Amino acid sequence: MKQTENTGETLSANAFGEDFLWGVATAAYQIEGAVREGGRGDCIWDVFAKKKGKIKNGDQAAVACDFYNRYEDDLNQVKSLGFKQFRFSISWSRILPEGAGAVNQEGIDFYNRLINKCIELEIEPWITLYHWDLPQALELLGGWKNRKIIDWFAAYTTICAEAFGDRVRSWIIMNEPMATAGLGYTTGEHAPGKKGNWNFLPVVHHLALCQSVGGRIVRNLVPNAYIGIALSCSYVFPDSEKPADLGAARRADALMNRLFIEPALGLGYPVDGFGFLSNINRYMRAGDYELLKFDFDFIGLQNYFSVVVRHSFLAPVIWLKNVPAALRNVPTTAMGWEINADGMYRILKQFQQYNGIRDIVISENGAAFQDHLTDGEIADSKRTAFFQDYLSAVLKAKHEGVNVKGYFAWTLMDNFEWAEGYSARFGLIFVDFKSQERIVKDSGKWFASFLKNTLTQNLPTNLRENVSLKKTYKQPEK
Ligand code: GCO
C-alpha cells in the first residue's frame, strides 16, 4: 500500500472521513453519442468537429461511448468500482433542440431514466448543466457573446430544475467557464472556434452572470439543493523571481484561478492581477455587480497540473508564455501536462484563503497515459500512481483544515477528449471504440479496492422516494 508523502500514514479512503463523497465524473458530449437520436438538436461541437483540422485524426463524437444507449451497463460499472456519486452533464440540445422554445420530451425522458437508474443503484446523481455543448441554434445568434444568453440559460435551467429537482440534490451550474471563453472564443481551439482577444471579455461576463443566475434559479426551485460551479485551476509558479516573471505569474493566476470565483464572492473581477480585465466594464450594466454574486454551497475545483510562466513580448495583451513541462525535465502525462501533486495541495491552500467559500469538492482530477491492451488487461500503473499522489495531496490539505468534501475522478471511461479526439485516454475503464467493449483498467481495479470498505453514507431517502413518479414535462405556454 502506498504511503502518503507527508504523514507517513497509509492512504485509505476512510482517512478522508465518513461523510466524504467519492465520485466519478463524465460529460454528455464526451460519452453520449447518439447525436441524431431522441430528437436531439445540433450543438456547437457537432458543427466544429466536422471542420477540417479541428479534431485530432478527424475524430467525431457521433457515437463516442454510445452512453445514450448503454448507460445502464455503464452505471453498473460505476457501482462495481465503488463510487457512490456519479457526475454527468445534460446536453442542452437534447432538452431544447433549438436552444430555446419547444422542449423535447424524449430528452427529458432520457435523463429521467439515467437519474432513476442511478438512484436504483444507490448512486447519487450530480448534474452539470453546462459542459461546453451550446446548442448550435444559439451560437448562430451570437452564442456566449450575446447577452441574451442570460435569458436562454435561465429558461434551460428552469426546465431542468423543474424536471429533475425532485430527485437530484447536487447541481453544478457550469463547467470550466474559462475554457469556453479562452479556447472557445479567443484562441478558437475549441467549439465554436471563434478567435480574437475582444471576444474574451463579453464571453467571460456572460458566463459569470449565468453561473449566478443559474445558481439562483436552482436555489428557488429545488429545496435543499447543493449548488456549485466547477472551475479549472492550476497553481502558477513564476519561472524566476524577476519582477517581469512575477507579473506574468500574477496575470496567469488572475485568468486561471481567480476570474470566475471572485465575482461570485462579491469581489468583482481580478483587475489587480491583470489590468486588461478592467475593459470588462464596457459590458457591465447597472446592477450587474450584484447579479454576479451568488452564495454557492460548494466550489468544484478541477486540477490536473501546475504551470510555470514567464514574461514574453511575443504574446500581446497577456505578455506571458507558458514554459512547457517538456522543457523543464519533469514527469508529464500523455497530454504533456506536468505531474505535480504539490500543485493540487497548493491550489487547495490558495482557495482556502477566500472568505466566503463554504465547501470545496474536487470535481475532476485524472490523467491520460498511453494505455496498452495486453492479454485483455490494461496495466496502467502510472495512472494509479497519479491518483495516489494527488489523493495524498488532497488529504494533506484536508488535514490542514481545507474544507474538502468530496473527490471525483476524471473519468469513468475513455471518451471523446475534445480537440484531442479519442487519442487521449483518461478513463478508469478502457473503451474499444470499434466494438464498444469496456475493460476495467488496473487503475479502476485499484479504485475499487481503495473504496471497498468506505464508510460513506447512504443515499438521502428523499431522493429515492420520488423515483416512481411519472415525469412528463409540460410545454411552456406560448
Ligand atoms: C475539462 C473537462 C473534461 C476534460 C478533462 C481532461 O473540464 O477540461 O471537464 O471534459 O475531458 O478536463 O482534459
GROMACS .gro file of C-alpha atoms and ligand atoms in nm:
model
  491
    1MET     CA    1   0.000   0.000   0.000
    2LYS     CA    2   0.105   0.348  -0.085
    3GLN     CA    3   0.230   0.566   0.197
    4THR     CA    4   0.129   0.931   0.187
    5GLU     CA    5   0.433   1.152   0.148
    6ASN     CA    6   0.366   1.382   0.431
    7THR     CA    7   0.217   1.198   0.720
    8GLY     CA    8   0.355   0.852   0.661
    9GLU     CA    9   0.008   0.713   0.713
   10THR     CA   10  -0.137   0.457   0.473
   11LEU     CA   11  -0.359   0.615   0.213
   12SER     CA   12  -0.707   0.488   0.287
   13ALA     CA   13  -1.043   0.621   0.180
   14ASN     CA   14  -1.164   0.627   0.537
   15ALA     CA   15  -0.891   0.873   0.631
   16PHE     CA   16  -1.095   1.131   0.438
   17GLY     CA   17  -1.384   1.091   0.680
   18GLU     CA   18  -1.719   0.918   0.688
   19ASP     CA   19  -1.910   1.183   0.502
   20PHE     CA   20  -1.654   1.228   0.223
   21LEU     CA   21  -1.812   1.195  -0.121
   22TRP     CA   22  -1.642   0.965  -0.369
   23GLY     CA   23  -1.746   1.000  -0.728
   24VAL     CA   24  -1.659   0.970  -1.090
   25ALA     CA   25  -1.721   1.244  -1.348
   26THR     CA   26  -1.829   1.250  -1.712
   27ALA     CA   27  -1.971   1.498  -1.964
   28ALA     CA   28  -2.254   1.449  -2.214
   29TYR     CA   29  -2.072   1.531  -2.536
   30GLN     CA   30  -1.775   1.317  -2.445
   31ILE     CA   31  -1.972   0.997  -2.386
   32GLU     CA   32  -2.332   1.004  -2.510
   33GLY     CA   33  -2.301   0.976  -2.888
   34ALA     CA   34  -2.647   0.923  -3.040
   35VAL     CA   35  -2.633   1.274  -3.174
   36ARG     CA   36  -2.918   1.204  -3.416
   37GLU     CA   37  -3.129   1.004  -3.174
   38GLY     CA   38  -3.410   1.103  -2.944
   39GLY     CA   39  -3.489   1.433  -3.113
   40ARG     CA   40  -3.160   1.597  -3.017
   41GLY     CA   41  -3.055   1.917  -3.196
   42ASP     CA   42  -2.701   2.003  -3.304
   43CYS     CA   43  -2.462   2.154  -3.057
   44ILE     CA   44  -2.155   2.365  -3.139
   45TRP     CA   45  -1.927   2.062  -3.111
   46ASP     CA   46  -2.121   1.869  -3.377
   47VAL     CA   47  -2.054   2.151  -3.619
   48PHE     CA   48  -1.697   2.229  -3.508
   49ALA     CA   49  -1.581   1.866  -3.523
   50LYS     CA   50  -1.682   1.842  -3.889
   51LYS     CA   51  -1.448   2.125  -3.986
   52LYS     CA   52  -1.118   2.016  -4.123
   53GLY     CA   53  -0.821   2.003  -3.888
   54LYS     CA   54  -1.005   2.091  -3.571
   55ILE     CA   55  -1.003   1.750  -3.402
   56LYS     CA   56  -0.701   1.522  -3.394
   57ASN     CA   57  -0.725   1.241  -3.653
   58GLY     CA   58  -1.054   1.387  -3.773
   59ASP     CA   59  -1.235   1.207  -3.489
   60GLN     CA   60  -1.609   1.264  -3.447
   61ALA     CA   61  -1.834   1.214  -3.145
   62ALA     CA   62  -2.145   1.093  -3.326
   63VAL     CA   63  -2.112   0.761  -3.144
   64ALA     CA   64  -1.847   0.828  -2.875
   65CYS     CA   65  -1.910   0.572  -2.595
   66ASP     CA   66  -2.274   0.529  -2.702
   67PHE     CA   67  -2.362   0.603  -2.341
   68TYR     CA   68  -2.708   0.715  -2.454
   69ASN     CA   69  -2.787   0.352  -2.528
   70ARG     CA   70  -2.551   0.182  -2.283
   71TYR     CA   71  -2.600   0.391  -1.970
   72GLU     CA   72  -2.741   0.104  -1.767
   73ASP     CA   73  -2.434  -0.115  -1.812
   74ASP     CA   74  -2.205   0.181  -1.755
   75LEU     CA   75  -2.381   0.277  -1.433
   76ASN     CA   76  -2.348  -0.081  -1.317
   77GLN     CA   77  -1.974  -0.034  -1.368
   78VAL     CA   78  -1.978   0.286  -1.162
   79LYS     CA   79  -2.134   0.081  -0.887
   80SER     CA   80  -1.885  -0.203  -0.917
   81LEU     CA   81  -1.593   0.042  -0.898
   82GLY     CA   82  -1.735   0.153  -0.564
   83PHE     CA   83  -1.825   0.513  -0.644
   84LYS     CA   84  -2.135   0.647  -0.473
   85GLN     CA   85  -2.160   0.970  -0.674
   86PHE     CA   86  -2.194   0.999  -1.049
   87ARG     CA   87  -2.141   1.331  -1.223
   88PHE     CA   88  -2.285   1.373  -1.572
   89SER     CA   89  -2.391   1.671  -1.777
   90ILE     CA   90  -2.713   1.746  -1.955
   91SER     CA   91  -2.700   1.808  -2.324
   92TRP     CA   92  -2.885   2.135  -2.367
   93SER     CA   93  -2.977   2.049  -2.726
   94ARG     CA   94  -3.140   1.721  -2.617
   95ILE     CA   95  -3.371   1.918  -2.392
   96LEU     CA   96  -3.417   2.213  -2.627
   97PRO     CA   97  -3.314   2.113  -2.980
   98GLU     CA   98  -3.334   2.476  -3.093
   99GLY     CA   99  -3.172   2.604  -2.773
  100ALA     CA  100  -3.491   2.779  -2.669
  101GLY     CA  101  -3.863   2.727  -2.723
  102ALA     CA  102  -4.009   2.379  -2.754
  103VAL     CA  103  -3.899   2.115  -2.502
  104ASN     CA  104  -3.806   1.773  -2.637
  105GLN     CA  105  -3.978   1.524  -2.410
  106GLU     CA  106  -3.752   1.241  -2.529
  107GLY     CA  107  -3.454   1.432  -2.393
  108ILE     CA  108  -3.622   1.474  -2.056
  109ASP     CA  109  -3.711   1.104  -2.062
  110PHE     CA  110  -3.351   1.000  -2.121
  111TYR     CA  111  -3.219   1.192  -1.821
  112ASN     CA  112  -3.509   1.065  -1.611
  113ARG     CA  113  -3.412   0.707  -1.695
  114LEU     CA  114  -3.049   0.784  -1.618
  115ILE     CA  115  -3.127   0.953  -1.286
  116ASN     CA  116  -3.367   0.679  -1.182
  117LYS     CA  117  -3.112   0.412  -1.265
  118CYS     CA  118  -2.852   0.590  -1.052
  119ILE     CA  119  -3.090   0.601  -0.760
  120GLU     CA  120  -3.189   0.238  -0.805
  121LEU     CA  121  -2.816   0.156  -0.773
  122GLU     CA  122  -2.783   0.378  -0.464
  123ILE     CA  123  -2.561   0.619  -0.659
  124GLU     CA  124  -2.625   0.988  -0.614
  125PRO     CA  125  -2.668   1.171  -0.947
  126TRP     CA  126  -2.482   1.502  -0.987
  127ILE     CA  127  -2.598   1.722  -1.273
  128THR     CA  128  -2.372   1.960  -1.460
  129LEU     CA  129  -2.599   2.197  -1.651
  130TYR     CA  130  -2.342   2.326  -1.896
  131HIS     CA  131  -2.037   2.132  -2.004
  132TRP     CA  132  -1.946   2.316  -2.327
  133ASP     CA  133  -2.211   2.191  -2.568
  134LEU     CA  134  -2.411   2.501  -2.655
  135PRO     CA  135  -2.699   2.442  -2.897
  136GLN     CA  136  -2.583   2.545  -3.243
  137ALA     CA  137  -2.906   2.741  -3.294
  138LEU     CA  138  -2.797   2.974  -3.014
  139GLU     CA  139  -2.444   3.007  -3.149
  140LEU     CA  140  -2.597   3.133  -3.472
  141LEU     CA  141  -2.745   3.413  -3.266
  142GLY     CA  142  -2.406   3.502  -3.119
  143GLY     CA  143  -2.377   3.234  -2.851
  144TRP     CA  144  -2.191   3.342  -2.540
  145LYS     CA  145  -2.115   3.680  -2.697
  146ASN     CA  146  -2.482   3.772  -2.693
  147ARG     CA  147  -2.615   3.897  -2.362
  148LYS     CA  148  -2.948   3.735  -2.443
  149ILE     CA  149  -2.781   3.412  -2.336
  150ILE     CA  150  -2.876   3.502  -1.981
  151ASP     CA  151  -3.243   3.453  -2.074
  152TRP     CA  152  -3.173   3.138  -2.275
  153PHE     CA  153  -2.968   2.985  -1.997
  154ALA     CA  154  -3.227   3.083  -1.735
  155ALA     CA  155  -3.504   2.915  -1.934
  156TYR     CA  156  -3.299   2.599  -1.984
  157THR     CA  157  -3.201   2.588  -1.617
  158THR     CA  158  -3.563   2.632  -1.510
  159ILE     CA  159  -3.673   2.340  -1.726
  160CYS     CA  160  -3.402   2.113  -1.582
  161ALA     CA  161  -3.462   2.217  -1.223
  162GLU     CA  162  -3.836   2.154  -1.260
  163ALA     CA  163  -3.789   1.823  -1.439
  164PHE     CA  164  -3.513   1.669  -1.225
  165GLY     CA  165  -3.503   1.865  -0.900
  166ASP     CA  166  -3.723   1.620  -0.714
  167ARG     CA  167  -3.451   1.352  -0.738
  168VAL     CA  168  -3.129   1.547  -0.785
  169ARG     CA  169  -2.982   1.736  -0.497
  170SER     CA  170  -2.637   1.823  -0.632
  171TRP     CA  171  -2.609   2.075  -0.916
  172ILE     CA  172  -2.303   2.210  -1.093
  173ILE     CA  173  -2.423   2.513  -1.285
  174MET     CA  174  -2.127   2.538  -1.517
  175ASN     CA  175  -1.809   2.351  -1.603
  176GLU     CA  176  -1.482   2.538  -1.657
  177PRO     CA  177  -1.618   2.862  -1.799
  178MET     CA  178  -1.259   2.974  -1.856
  179ALA     CA  179  -1.221   2.708  -2.124
  180THR     CA  180  -1.530   2.833  -2.305
  181ALA     CA  181  -1.404   3.191  -2.300
  182GLY     CA  182  -1.038   3.114  -2.371
  183LEU     CA  183  -1.040   2.813  -2.601
  184GLY     CA  184  -1.387   2.853  -2.749
  185TYR     CA  185  -1.397   3.225  -2.826
  186THR     CA  186  -1.038   3.354  -2.806
  187THR     CA  187  -0.789   3.101  -2.942
  188GLY     CA  188  -1.051   2.903  -3.135
  189GLU     CA  189  -0.911   2.563  -3.035
  190HIS     CA  190  -1.249   2.454  -2.905
  191ALA     CA  191  -1.602   2.496  -3.038
  192PRO     CA  192  -1.735   2.726  -3.162
  193GLY     CA  193  -1.382   2.806  -3.287
  194LYS     CA  194  -1.407   3.184  -3.261
  195LYS     CA  195  -1.082   3.381  -3.245
  196GLY     CA  196  -0.997   3.722  -3.110
  197ASN     CA  197  -0.899   3.882  -2.782
  198TRP     CA  198  -1.200   4.111  -2.792
  199ASN     CA  199  -1.443   3.822  -2.771
  200PHE     CA  200  -1.294   3.721  -2.441
  201LEU     CA  201  -1.440   3.990  -2.216
  202PRO     CA  202  -1.810   3.977  -2.311
  203VAL     CA  203  -1.800   3.599  -2.309
  204VAL     CA  204  -1.644   3.594  -1.961
  205HIS     CA  205  -1.902   3.838  -1.834
  206HIS     CA  206  -2.198   3.647  -1.972
  207LEU     CA  207  -2.065   3.318  -1.836
  208ALA     CA  208  -2.008   3.473  -1.494
  209LEU     CA  209  -2.360   3.619  -1.494
  210CYS     CA  210  -2.509   3.286  -1.599
  211GLN     CA  211  -2.334   3.095  -1.323
  212SER     CA  212  -2.500   3.311  -1.058
  213VAL     CA  213  -2.835   3.342  -1.238
  214GLY     CA  214  -2.842   2.963  -1.275
  215GLY     CA  215  -2.750   2.920  -0.910
  216ARG     CA  216  -3.039   3.141  -0.801
  217ILE     CA  217  -3.289   2.954  -1.017
  218VAL     CA  218  -3.188   2.616  -0.878
  219ARG     CA  219  -3.196   2.759  -0.525
  220ASN     CA  220  -3.554   2.876  -0.580
  221LEU     CA  221  -3.682   2.563  -0.748
  222VAL     CA  222  -3.501   2.279  -0.573
  223PRO     CA  223  -3.547   2.254  -0.199
  224ASN     CA  224  -3.225   2.162  -0.015
  225ALA     CA  225  -3.019   2.173  -0.333
  226TYR     CA  226  -2.640   2.156  -0.304
  227ILE     CA  227  -2.524   2.406  -0.565
  228GLY     CA  228  -2.180   2.471  -0.709
  229ILE     CA  229  -1.968   2.553  -1.009
  230ALA     CA  230  -1.671   2.358  -1.145
  231LEU     CA  231  -1.362   2.566  -1.208
  232SER     CA  232  -1.038   2.463  -1.368
  233CYS     CA  233  -0.743   2.574  -1.161
  234SER     CA  234  -0.368   2.536  -1.185
  235TYR     CA  235  -0.117   2.658  -0.934
  236VAL     CA  236   0.108   2.912  -1.108
  237PHE     CA  237   0.483   2.922  -1.046
  238PRO     CA  238   0.686   3.211  -1.187
  239ASP     CA  239   0.985   3.099  -1.390
  240SER     CA  240   1.213   3.325  -1.186
  241GLU     CA  241   1.192   3.587  -0.913
  242LYS     CA  242   1.243   3.866  -1.167
  243PRO     CA  243   0.968   4.128  -1.145
  244ALA     CA  244   0.865   4.066  -1.507
  245ASP     CA  245   0.812   3.695  -1.440
  246LEU     CA  246   0.632   3.763  -1.113
  247GLY     CA  247   0.398   3.993  -1.303
  248ALA     CA  248   0.341   3.725  -1.564
  249ALA     CA  249   0.254   3.477  -1.286
  250ARG     CA  250   0.006   3.726  -1.137
  251ARG     CA  251  -0.167   3.769  -1.472
  252ALA     CA  252  -0.183   3.394  -1.531
  253ASP     CA  253  -0.320   3.341  -1.181
  254ALA     CA  254  -0.589   3.605  -1.235
  255LEU     CA  255  -0.700   3.430  -1.554
  256MET     CA  256  -0.666   3.068  -1.449
  257ASN     CA  257  -0.771   3.076  -1.085
  258ARG     CA  258  -0.949   3.398  -0.990
  259LEU     CA  259  -1.162   3.507  -1.283
  260PHE     CA  260  -1.488   3.325  -1.204
  261ILE     CA  261  -1.474   3.275  -0.830
  262GLU     CA  262  -1.411   3.637  -0.731
  263PRO     CA  263  -1.717   3.796  -0.896
  264ALA     CA  264  -1.933   3.525  -0.736
  265LEU     CA  265  -1.787   3.611  -0.396
  266GLY     CA  266  -1.864   3.979  -0.448
  267LEU     CA  267  -1.502   4.077  -0.511
  268GLY     CA  268  -1.550   4.178  -0.873
  269TYR     CA  269  -1.311   4.073  -1.149
  270PRO     CA  270  -0.942   4.040  -1.053
  271VAL     CA  271  -0.823   4.357  -1.228
  272ASP     CA  272  -0.544   4.397  -0.972
  273GLY     CA  273  -0.387   4.084  -1.114
  274PHE     CA  274  -0.447   4.165  -1.480
  275GLY     CA  275  -0.528   4.525  -1.571
  276PHE     CA  276  -0.672   4.435  -1.913
  277LEU     CA  277  -0.973   4.290  -1.733
  278SER     CA  278  -1.086   4.642  -1.641
  279ASN     CA  279  -1.212   4.664  -2.000
  280ILE     CA  280  -1.490   4.432  -1.897
  281ASN     CA  281  -1.660   4.742  -1.760
  282ARG     CA  282  -1.785   4.824  -2.105
  283TYR     CA  283  -2.008   4.515  -2.086
  284MET     CA  284  -2.126   4.584  -1.730
  285ARG     CA  285  -2.476   4.718  -1.686
  286ALA     CA  286  -2.637   4.871  -1.382
  287GLY     CA  287  -2.699   4.601  -1.124
  288ASP     CA  288  -2.452   4.354  -1.272
  289TYR     CA  289  -2.210   4.370  -0.982
  290GLU     CA  290  -2.488   4.245  -0.755
  291LEU     CA  291  -2.614   3.998  -1.013
  292LEU     CA  292  -2.269   3.836  -1.032
  293LYS     CA  293  -2.280   3.738  -0.665
  294PHE     CA  294  -2.407   3.403  -0.553
  295ASP     CA  295  -2.353   3.213  -0.234
  296PHE     CA  296  -2.257   2.872  -0.372
  297ASP     CA  297  -2.275   2.576  -0.137
  298PHE     CA  298  -1.957   2.440  -0.285
  299ILE     CA  299  -1.688   2.528  -0.532
  300GLY     CA  300  -1.577   2.245  -0.755
  301LEU     CA  301  -1.209   2.255  -0.831
  302GLN     CA  302  -1.067   2.062  -1.123
  303ASN     CA  303  -0.696   2.026  -1.104
  304TYR     CA  304  -0.473   1.836  -1.341
  305PHE     CA  305  -0.141   2.019  -1.347
  306SER     CA  306   0.050   2.321  -1.229
  307VAL     CA  307   0.217   2.567  -1.465
  308VAL     CA  308   0.535   2.771  -1.487
  309VAL     CA  309   0.508   3.101  -1.673
  310ARG     CA  310   0.745   3.376  -1.776
  311HIS     CA  311   0.713   3.721  -1.927
  312SER     CA  312   0.705   3.731  -2.305
  313PHE     CA  313   0.699   4.015  -2.556
  314LEU     CA  314   0.562   3.779  -2.815
  315ALA     CA  315   0.215   3.750  -2.667
  316PRO     CA  316   0.035   4.083  -2.689
  317VAL     CA  317  -0.225   4.158  -2.422
  318ILE     CA  318  -0.123   3.884  -2.181
  319TRP     CA  319   0.254   3.928  -2.225
  320LEU     CA  320   0.336   3.587  -2.093
  321LYS     CA  321   0.417   3.240  -2.202
  322ASN     CA  322   0.387   2.901  -2.052
  323VAL     CA  323   0.718   2.721  -2.005
  324PRO     CA  324   0.623   2.373  -2.129
  325ALA     CA  325   0.682   2.083  -1.894
  326ALA     CA  326   0.875   1.908  -2.171
  327LEU     CA  327   1.144   2.178  -2.150
  328ARG     CA  328   1.169   2.153  -1.774
  329ASN     CA  329   1.256   1.787  -1.747
  330VAL     CA  330   0.963   1.699  -1.522
  331PRO     CA  331   0.730   1.398  -1.546
  332THR     CA  332   0.428   1.450  -1.768
  333THR     CA  333   0.107   1.278  -1.874
  334ALA     CA  334   0.026   1.194  -2.236
  335MET     CA  335  -0.126   1.542  -2.263
  336GLY     CA  336   0.218   1.689  -2.189
  337TRP     CA  337   0.087   1.817  -1.856
  338GLU     CA  338   0.324   1.826  -1.562
  339ILE     CA  339   0.255   1.566  -1.295
  340ASN     CA  340   0.290   1.753  -0.970
  341ALA     CA  341   0.065   1.665  -0.678
  342ASP     CA  342   0.213   1.953  -0.481
  343GLY     CA  343   0.027   2.179  -0.724
  344MET     CA  344  -0.301   2.023  -0.607
  345TYR     CA  345  -0.206   2.087  -0.245
  346ARG     CA  346  -0.105   2.447  -0.317
  347ILE     CA  347  -0.417   2.532  -0.513
  348LEU     CA  348  -0.634   2.398  -0.232
  349LYS     CA  349  -0.445   2.614   0.016
  350GLN     CA  350  -0.487   2.911  -0.217
  351PHE     CA  351  -0.865   2.869  -0.230
  352GLN     CA  352  -0.873   2.824   0.146
  353GLN     CA  353  -0.768   3.189   0.173
  354TYR     CA  354  -1.102   3.315   0.042
  355ASN     CA  355  -1.362   3.410   0.297
  356GLY     CA  356  -1.698   3.302   0.173
  357ILE     CA  357  -1.620   2.967   0.016
  358ARG     CA  358  -1.822   2.706   0.201
  359ASP     CA  359  -1.729   2.360   0.076
  360ILE     CA  360  -1.471   2.257  -0.178
  361VAL     CA  361  -1.525   1.950  -0.391
  362ILE     CA  362  -1.259   1.820  -0.625
  363SER     CA  363  -1.497   1.790  -0.918
  364GLU     CA  364  -1.234   1.642  -1.154
  365ASN     CA  365  -0.883   1.504  -1.134
  366GLY     CA  366  -0.719   1.243  -1.350
  367ALA     CA  367  -0.463   1.170  -1.618
  368ALA     CA  368  -0.419   1.048  -1.974
  369PHE     CA  369  -0.146   0.793  -2.046
  370GLN     CA  370  -0.069   0.565  -2.336
  371ASP     CA  371  -0.260   0.252  -2.249
  372HIS     CA  372  -0.165  -0.087  -2.387
  373LEU     CA  373  -0.408  -0.372  -2.403
  374THR     CA  374  -0.215  -0.689  -2.328
  375ASP     CA  375  -0.391  -1.022  -2.273
  376GLY     CA  376  -0.716  -0.842  -2.201
  377GLU     CA  377  -0.561  -0.619  -1.934
  378ILE     CA  378  -0.450  -0.258  -1.909
  379ALA     CA  379  -0.160  -0.232  -1.668
  380ASP     CA  380  -0.173   0.145  -1.617
  381SER     CA  381   0.041   0.174  -1.308
  382LYS     CA  382   0.128   0.536  -1.389
  383ARG     CA  383  -0.236   0.635  -1.369
  384THR     CA  384  -0.279   0.456  -1.037
  385ALA     CA  385   0.031   0.631  -0.900
  386PHE     CA  386  -0.106   0.963  -1.024
  387PHE     CA  387  -0.431   0.913  -0.834
  388GLN     CA  388  -0.247   0.802  -0.521
  389ASP     CA  389  -0.019   1.105  -0.523
  390TYR     CA  390  -0.294   1.357  -0.591
  391LEU     CA  391  -0.524   1.199  -0.333
  392SER     CA  392  -0.243   1.218  -0.077
  393ALA     CA  393  -0.211   1.588  -0.154
  394VAL     CA  394  -0.586   1.637  -0.108
  395LEU     CA  395  -0.568   1.455   0.223
  396LYS     CA  396  -0.276   1.665   0.340
  397ALA     CA  397  -0.472   1.983   0.265
  398LYS     CA  398  -0.779   1.841   0.436
  399HIS     CA  399  -0.576   1.761   0.747
  400GLU     CA  400  -0.463   2.122   0.745
  401GLY     CA  401  -0.819   2.244   0.757
  402VAL     CA  402  -0.916   2.288   0.393
  403ASN     CA  403  -1.284   2.205   0.378
  404VAL     CA  404  -1.274   1.943   0.102
  405LYS     CA  405  -1.594   1.743   0.099
  406GLY     CA  406  -1.552   1.515  -0.197
  407TYR     CA  407  -1.345   1.391  -0.487
  408PHE     CA  408  -1.447   1.297  -0.840
  409ALA     CA  409  -1.208   1.102  -1.059
  410TRP     CA  410  -1.195   1.208  -1.423
  411THR     CA  411  -1.320   0.988  -1.577
  412LEU     CA  412  -1.532   0.674  -1.586
  413MET     CA  413  -1.420   0.557  -1.929
  414ASP     CA  414  -1.208   0.666  -2.222
  415ASN     CA  415  -1.405   0.913  -2.427
  416PHE     CA  416  -1.404   1.199  -2.677
  417GLU     CA  417  -1.138   1.429  -2.536
  418TRP     CA  418  -1.246   1.744  -2.722
  419ALA     CA  419  -0.982   1.863  -2.970
  420GLU     CA  420  -0.771   1.556  -2.888
  421GLY     CA  421  -1.049   1.326  -3.010
  422TYR     CA  422  -1.005   0.966  -2.894
  423SER     CA  423  -0.626   0.990  -2.878
  424ALA     CA  424  -0.614   1.090  -2.511
  425ARG     CA  425  -0.741   0.820  -2.279
  426PHE     CA  426  -0.840   0.938  -1.930
  427GLY     CA  427  -1.068   0.651  -1.829
  428LEU     CA  428  -1.063   0.409  -1.540
  429ILE     CA  429  -1.225   0.185  -1.796
  430PHE     CA  430  -1.074   0.124  -2.139
  431VAL     CA  431  -1.310   0.158  -2.434
  432ASP     CA  432  -1.257  -0.013  -2.766
  433PHE     CA  433  -1.432   0.244  -2.984
  434LYS     CA  434  -1.492  -0.002  -3.268
  435SER     CA  435  -1.664  -0.274  -3.067
  436GLN     CA  436  -1.772  -0.058  -2.770
  437GLU     CA  437  -1.616  -0.322  -2.546
  438ARG     CA  438  -1.523  -0.195  -2.198
  439ILE     CA  439  -1.229  -0.328  -1.996
  440VAL     CA  440  -1.164  -0.212  -1.643
  441LYS     CA  441  -0.806  -0.086  -1.622
  442ASP     CA  442  -0.580  -0.169  -1.331
  443SER     CA  443  -0.635   0.186  -1.205
  444GLY     CA  444  -1.009   0.114  -1.197
  445LYS     CA  445  -0.943  -0.204  -1.002
  446TRP     CA  446  -0.724  -0.008  -0.765
  447PHE     CA  447  -1.007   0.241  -0.706
  448ALA     CA  448  -1.249  -0.044  -0.643
  449SER     CA  449  -1.021  -0.189  -0.374
  450PHE     CA  450  -0.947   0.157  -0.233
  451LEU     CA  451  -1.318   0.234  -0.198
  452LYS     CA  452  -1.418  -0.110  -0.088
  453ASN     CA  453  -1.470  -0.051   0.279
  454THR     CA  454  -1.559   0.315   0.275
  455LEU     CA  455  -1.799   0.427   0.539
  456THR     CA  456  -1.988   0.654   0.300
  457GLN     CA  457  -2.343   0.733   0.395
  458ASN     CA  458  -2.643   0.603   0.211
  459LEU     CA  459  -2.837   0.795  -0.046
  460PRO     CA  460  -3.068   1.052   0.111
  461THR     CA  461  -3.412   0.892   0.130
  462ASN     CA  462  -3.591   1.195  -0.012
  463LEU     CA  463  -3.414   1.139  -0.345
  464ARG     CA  464  -3.526   0.781  -0.350
  465GLU     CA  465  -3.889   0.846  -0.272
  466ASN     CA  466  -3.961   1.033  -0.592
  467VAL     CA  467  -3.826   0.781  -0.839
  468SER     CA  468  -4.158   0.619  -0.907
  469LEU     CA  469  -4.326   0.946  -1.002
  470LYS     CA  470  -4.405   0.962  -1.369
  471LYS     CA  471  -4.242   1.264  -1.523
  472THR     CA  472  -4.388   1.443  -1.817
  473TYR     CA  473  -4.268   1.787  -1.888
  474LYS     CA  474  -4.541   2.038  -1.955
  475GLN     CA  475  -4.465   2.251  -2.259
  476PRO     CA  476  -4.429   2.612  -2.156
  477GLU     CA  477  -4.729   2.819  -2.256
  478LYS     CA  478  -4.668   3.042  -2.551
  479GCO     C1  479  -1.240   1.979  -1.859
  479GCO     C2  480  -1.332   1.886  -1.875
  479GCO     C3  481  -1.314   1.749  -1.916
  479GCO     C4  482  -1.182   1.709  -1.978
  479GCO     C5  483  -1.078   1.683  -1.875
  479GCO     C6  484  -0.948   1.633  -1.932
  479GCO     O1  485  -1.308   2.046  -1.784
  479GCO     O2  486  -1.140   2.002  -1.920
  479GCO     O3  487  -1.426   1.899  -1.774
  479GCO     O4  488  -1.417   1.748  -2.008
  479GCO     O5  489  -1.203   1.596  -2.052
  479GCO     O6  490  -1.050   1.800  -1.806
  479GCO     O7  491  -0.892   1.727  -2.016
   0.00000   0.00000   0.00000
